mmCIF file of C-alpha atoms in Angstrom:
data_model
loop_
_atom_site.group_PDB
_atom_site.id
_atom_site.type_symbol
_atom_site.label_atom_id
_atom_site.label_comp_id
_atom_site.label_asym_id
_atom_site.label_seq_id
_atom_site.Cartn_x
_atom_site.Cartn_y
_atom_site.Cartn_z
ATOM 1 C CA GLY A 1 -28.550 87.690 1.509
ATOM 2 C CA ASP A 2 -27.751 85.919 4.716
ATOM 3 C CA ALA A 3 -29.475 82.618 5.431
ATOM 4 C CA LEU A 4 -31.681 82.518 8.506
ATOM 5 C CA PRO A 5 -32.574 79.249 10.233
ATOM 6 C CA LEU A 6 -36.317 78.662 10.279
ATOM 7 C CA GLY A 7 -36.462 75.852 12.791
ATOM 8 C CA ARG A 8 -39.133 73.196 12.380
ATOM 9 C CA VAL A 9 -41.378 73.605 9.353
ATOM 10 C CA THR A 10 -44.356 71.370 8.621
ATOM 11 C CA ILE A 11 -46.396 71.496 5.448
ATOM 12 C CA GLU A 12 -49.543 69.525 4.782
ATOM 13 C CA PRO A 13 -51.098 69.152 1.335
ATOM 14 C CA ASN A 14 -54.447 70.723 2.099
ATOM 15 C CA ALA A 15 -56.085 73.025 4.591
ATOM 16 C CA PRO A 16 -59.285 71.877 6.273
ATOM 17 C CA ALA A 17 -62.184 71.361 3.891
ATOM 18 C CA GLY A 18 -64.468 74.296 3.183
ATOM 19 C CA GLY A 19 -67.048 73.166 5.728
ATOM 20 C CA GLU A 20 -64.539 73.216 8.579
ATOM 21 C CA SER A 21 -63.869 76.478 10.335
ATOM 22 C CA LEU A 22 -60.325 77.767 10.387
ATOM 23 C CA PRO A 23 -58.815 79.399 13.458
ATOM 24 C CA ASN A 24 -58.490 83.178 13.108
ATOM 25 C CA ALA A 25 -60.177 82.925 9.715
ATOM 26 C CA GLY A 26 -60.047 85.862 7.358
ATOM 27 C CA ASN A 27 -59.717 86.978 3.781
ATOM 28 C CA TYR A 28 -56.163 88.305 3.852
ATOM 29 C CA ASN A 29 -55.607 88.964 0.142
ATOM 30 C CA PHE A 30 -52.022 89.534 -1.024
ATOM 31 C CA GLU A 31 -52.436 91.378 -4.375
ATOM 32 C CA ASP A 32 -54.897 88.813 -5.781
ATOM 33 C CA ARG A 33 -52.047 86.268 -5.942
ATOM 34 C CA ILE A 34 -52.182 84.472 -2.602
ATOM 35 C CA ARG A 35 -54.723 84.564 0.217
ATOM 36 C CA LEU A 36 -54.149 83.762 3.877
ATOM 37 C CA LEU A 37 -57.318 81.952 4.950
ATOM 38 C CA GLY A 38 -56.429 81.928 8.642
ATOM 39 C CA TYR A 39 -53.702 81.269 11.188
ATOM 40 C CA ASP A 40 -53.266 79.580 14.542
ATOM 41 C CA TYR A 41 -50.912 79.423 17.511
ATOM 42 C CA ASP A 42 -50.249 76.056 19.171
ATOM 43 C CA ARG A 43 -51.427 77.384 22.543
ATOM 44 C CA ARG A 44 -52.498 80.609 24.242
ATOM 45 C CA VAL A 45 -50.143 80.855 27.234
ATOM 46 C CA TYR A 46 -46.377 81.125 26.852
ATOM 47 C CA ALA A 47 -43.433 81.517 29.209
ATOM 48 C CA PRO A 48 -40.190 83.385 28.539
ATOM 49 C CA GLY A 49 -37.924 81.330 26.282
ATOM 50 C CA ASP A 50 -40.778 79.308 24.759
ATOM 51 C CA SER A 51 -41.262 78.794 21.049
ATOM 52 C CA LEU A 52 -44.616 79.393 19.433
ATOM 53 C CA ALA A 53 -45.797 77.123 16.603
ATOM 54 C CA LEU A 54 -47.441 79.414 14.045
ATOM 55 C CA THR A 55 -49.652 77.661 11.492
ATOM 56 C CA LEU A 56 -50.616 79.552 8.329
ATOM 57 C CA PHE A 57 -53.446 78.421 6.026
ATOM 58 C CA TRP A 58 -52.693 79.601 2.450
ATOM 59 C CA GLU A 59 -54.588 79.521 -0.840
ATOM 60 C CA ALA A 60 -53.204 80.280 -4.316
ATOM 61 C CA LEU A 61 -55.442 82.653 -6.284
ATOM 62 C CA ARG A 62 -53.733 82.367 -9.682
ATOM 63 C CA PRO A 63 -51.416 79.989 -11.538
ATOM 64 C CA SER A 64 -47.789 80.261 -10.421
ATOM 65 C CA PRO A 65 -48.408 83.398 -8.366
ATOM 66 C CA GLY A 66 -44.663 84.247 -8.249
ATOM 67 C CA ASP A 67 -41.652 83.245 -6.148
ATOM 68 C CA TYR A 68 -42.426 84.465 -2.631
ATOM 69 C CA GLU A 69 -40.952 83.850 0.770
ATOM 70 C CA VAL A 70 -42.844 84.056 4.043
ATOM 71 C CA GLN A 71 -41.362 86.678 6.353
ATOM 72 C CA ILE A 72 -42.191 86.384 10.045
ATOM 73 C CA ARG A 73 -41.238 89.161 12.430
ATOM 74 C CA LEU A 74 -41.556 89.204 16.196
ATOM 75 C CA LEU A 75 -42.287 92.710 17.500
ATOM 76 C CA ASP A 76 -42.475 94.139 20.992
ATOM 77 C CA ALA A 77 -45.522 96.139 22.129
ATOM 78 C CA GLU A 78 -43.946 99.361 20.794
ATOM 79 C CA GLY A 79 -43.448 97.857 17.325
ATOM 80 C CA ASN A 80 -39.688 97.309 17.549
ATOM 81 C CA VAL A 81 -38.478 94.256 15.600
ATOM 82 C CA LEU A 82 -37.046 91.641 17.979
ATOM 83 C CA SER A 83 -36.377 88.897 15.422
ATOM 84 C CA THR A 84 -37.003 88.040 11.781
ATOM 85 C CA GLN A 85 -37.095 84.781 9.879
ATOM 86 C CA GLN A 86 -37.777 84.340 6.196
ATOM 87 C CA GLY A 87 -37.942 81.454 3.747
ATOM 88 C CA ARG A 88 -39.963 79.638 1.118
ATOM 89 C CA PRO A 89 -43.041 77.755 2.350
ATOM 90 C CA GLY A 90 -42.510 74.221 3.550
ATOM 91 C CA GLY A 91 -38.824 74.833 4.249
ATOM 92 C CA GLY A 92 -38.370 75.271 0.503
ATOM 93 C CA ALA A 93 -40.308 72.102 -0.354
ATOM 94 C CA ARG A 94 -43.423 74.005 -1.532
ATOM 95 C CA PRO A 95 -42.287 77.149 -3.376
ATOM 96 C CA THR A 96 -45.133 79.433 -4.384
ATOM 97 C CA THR A 97 -44.066 79.074 -8.042
ATOM 98 C CA GLU A 98 -45.593 75.575 -7.928
ATOM 99 C CA TRP A 99 -48.893 76.550 -6.300
ATOM 100 C CA ARG A 100 -52.050 76.207 -8.397
ATOM 101 C CA PRO A 101 -55.315 78.160 -8.127
ATOM 102 C CA ASP A 102 -57.648 76.967 -5.375
ATOM 103 C CA GLU A 103 -54.960 74.751 -3.836
ATOM 104 C CA THR A 104 -54.614 75.258 -0.111
ATOM 105 C CA PHE A 105 -51.541 74.667 2.041
ATOM 106 C CA VAL A 106 -50.960 74.347 5.756
ATOM 107 C CA ASP A 107 -47.543 75.729 6.693
ATOM 108 C CA THR A 108 -46.167 75.701 10.276
ATOM 109 C CA TYR A 109 -43.221 77.691 11.636
ATOM 110 C CA ASP A 110 -41.481 77.761 15.014
ATOM 111 C CA VAL A 111 -41.128 81.318 16.297
ATOM 112 C CA SER A 112 -38.778 81.775 19.258
ATOM 113 C CA LEU A 113 -40.193 84.016 21.963
ATOM 114 C CA ALA A 114 -36.776 84.231 23.671
ATOM 115 C CA PRO A 115 -36.385 87.992 23.021
ATOM 116 C CA VAL A 116 -39.646 88.747 24.891
ATOM 117 C CA ALA A 117 -39.483 89.373 28.646
ATOM 118 C CA ALA A 118 -41.868 87.886 31.205
ATOM 119 C CA GLY A 119 -45.140 89.785 31.463
ATOM 120 C CA GLN A 120 -44.580 91.503 28.118
ATOM 121 C CA THR A 121 -46.712 91.347 24.984
ATOM 122 C CA ALA A 122 -45.354 90.426 21.563
ATOM 123 C CA VAL A 123 -46.903 90.754 18.130
ATOM 124 C CA ILE A 124 -46.233 88.483 15.183
ATOM 125 C CA GLN A 125 -46.217 90.160 11.802
ATOM 126 C CA ILE A 126 -46.155 88.293 8.502
ATOM 127 C CA ALA A 127 -45.474 89.370 4.936
ATOM 128 C CA LEU A 128 -44.965 87.763 1.547
ATOM 129 C CA VAL A 129 -41.664 88.895 0.041
ATOM 130 C CA ASP A 130 -40.551 88.531 -3.599
ATOM 131 C CA ALA A 131 -37.542 86.184 -3.426
ATOM 132 C CA GLY A 132 -35.777 88.059 -6.247
ATOM 133 C CA THR A 133 -36.423 91.717 -5.462
ATOM 134 C CA GLY A 134 -37.223 91.729 -1.740
ATOM 135 C CA ALA A 135 -40.430 93.701 -2.417
ATOM 136 C CA ARG A 136 -43.417 92.812 -0.244
ATOM 137 C CA LEU A 137 -46.848 92.040 -1.635
ATOM 138 C CA ASN A 138 -49.547 94.445 -0.463
ATOM 139 C CA LEU A 139 -52.698 93.360 1.329
ATOM 140 C CA ILE A 140 -55.854 94.337 -0.535
ATOM 141 C CA GLY A 141 -59.127 95.195 1.183
ATOM 142 C CA ASP A 142 -62.501 93.873 0.047
ATOM 143 C CA ASP A 143 -63.012 97.187 -1.767
ATOM 144 C CA GLY A 144 -59.767 96.750 -3.763
ATOM 145 C CA ARG A 145 -57.759 99.346 -1.820
ATOM 146 C CA TRP A 146 -54.188 98.558 -0.800
ATOM 147 C CA LEU A 147 -54.027 98.381 2.985
ATOM 148 C CA ASP A 148 -50.456 97.566 4.033
ATOM 149 C CA ASP A 149 -47.553 95.288 3.109
ATOM 150 C CA VAL A 150 -47.596 93.406 6.437
ATOM 151 C CA LEU A 151 -50.259 91.601 8.448
ATOM 152 C CA ARG A 152 -50.182 91.842 12.234
ATOM 153 C CA LEU A 153 -51.546 88.751 13.941
ATOM 154 C CA SER A 154 -53.113 88.508 17.403
ATOM 155 C CA PRO A 155 -50.787 89.604 20.228
ATOM 156 C CA VAL A 156 -49.174 87.037 22.518
ATOM 157 C CA ARG A 157 -48.589 87.762 26.210
ATOM 158 C CA LEU A 158 -45.896 85.975 28.179
ATOM 159 C CA ARG A 159 -46.786 85.034 31.728
ATOM 160 C CA GLU A 160 -44.806 86.448 34.630
#
């Protein structure tokens, strides 16, 4: 497929220790392979044309969980896709094939808010996509049911 620029990507070896609370913490389980422990935005107020730094806190749940790319979509309030970026974690430096159980990773992406107009709300949606087939991993609920193949994060509103 076509290559998409991801902008700045930062990866740190470990997420905060278990005793520290993560921002927007949750148990976002992607088919018992990878869990998103939480996510964060670099700030709460944005202006048109700004970029948002999205930090994702990941944990591997099994050895070599597969070769997955992180897909990040920017949606308008009606759910229309405004932009998409996709790539391996850490700008390719930390492919999921090398992740080990119980290892945690902090992965940061720049998401351009340029397509969003002043006063409008945008939603960031993430997914884990098989690098070979393009299939998305499904999110699994605590009861084992498949919920969806995307995770919508907290909405972002651009000031007037």
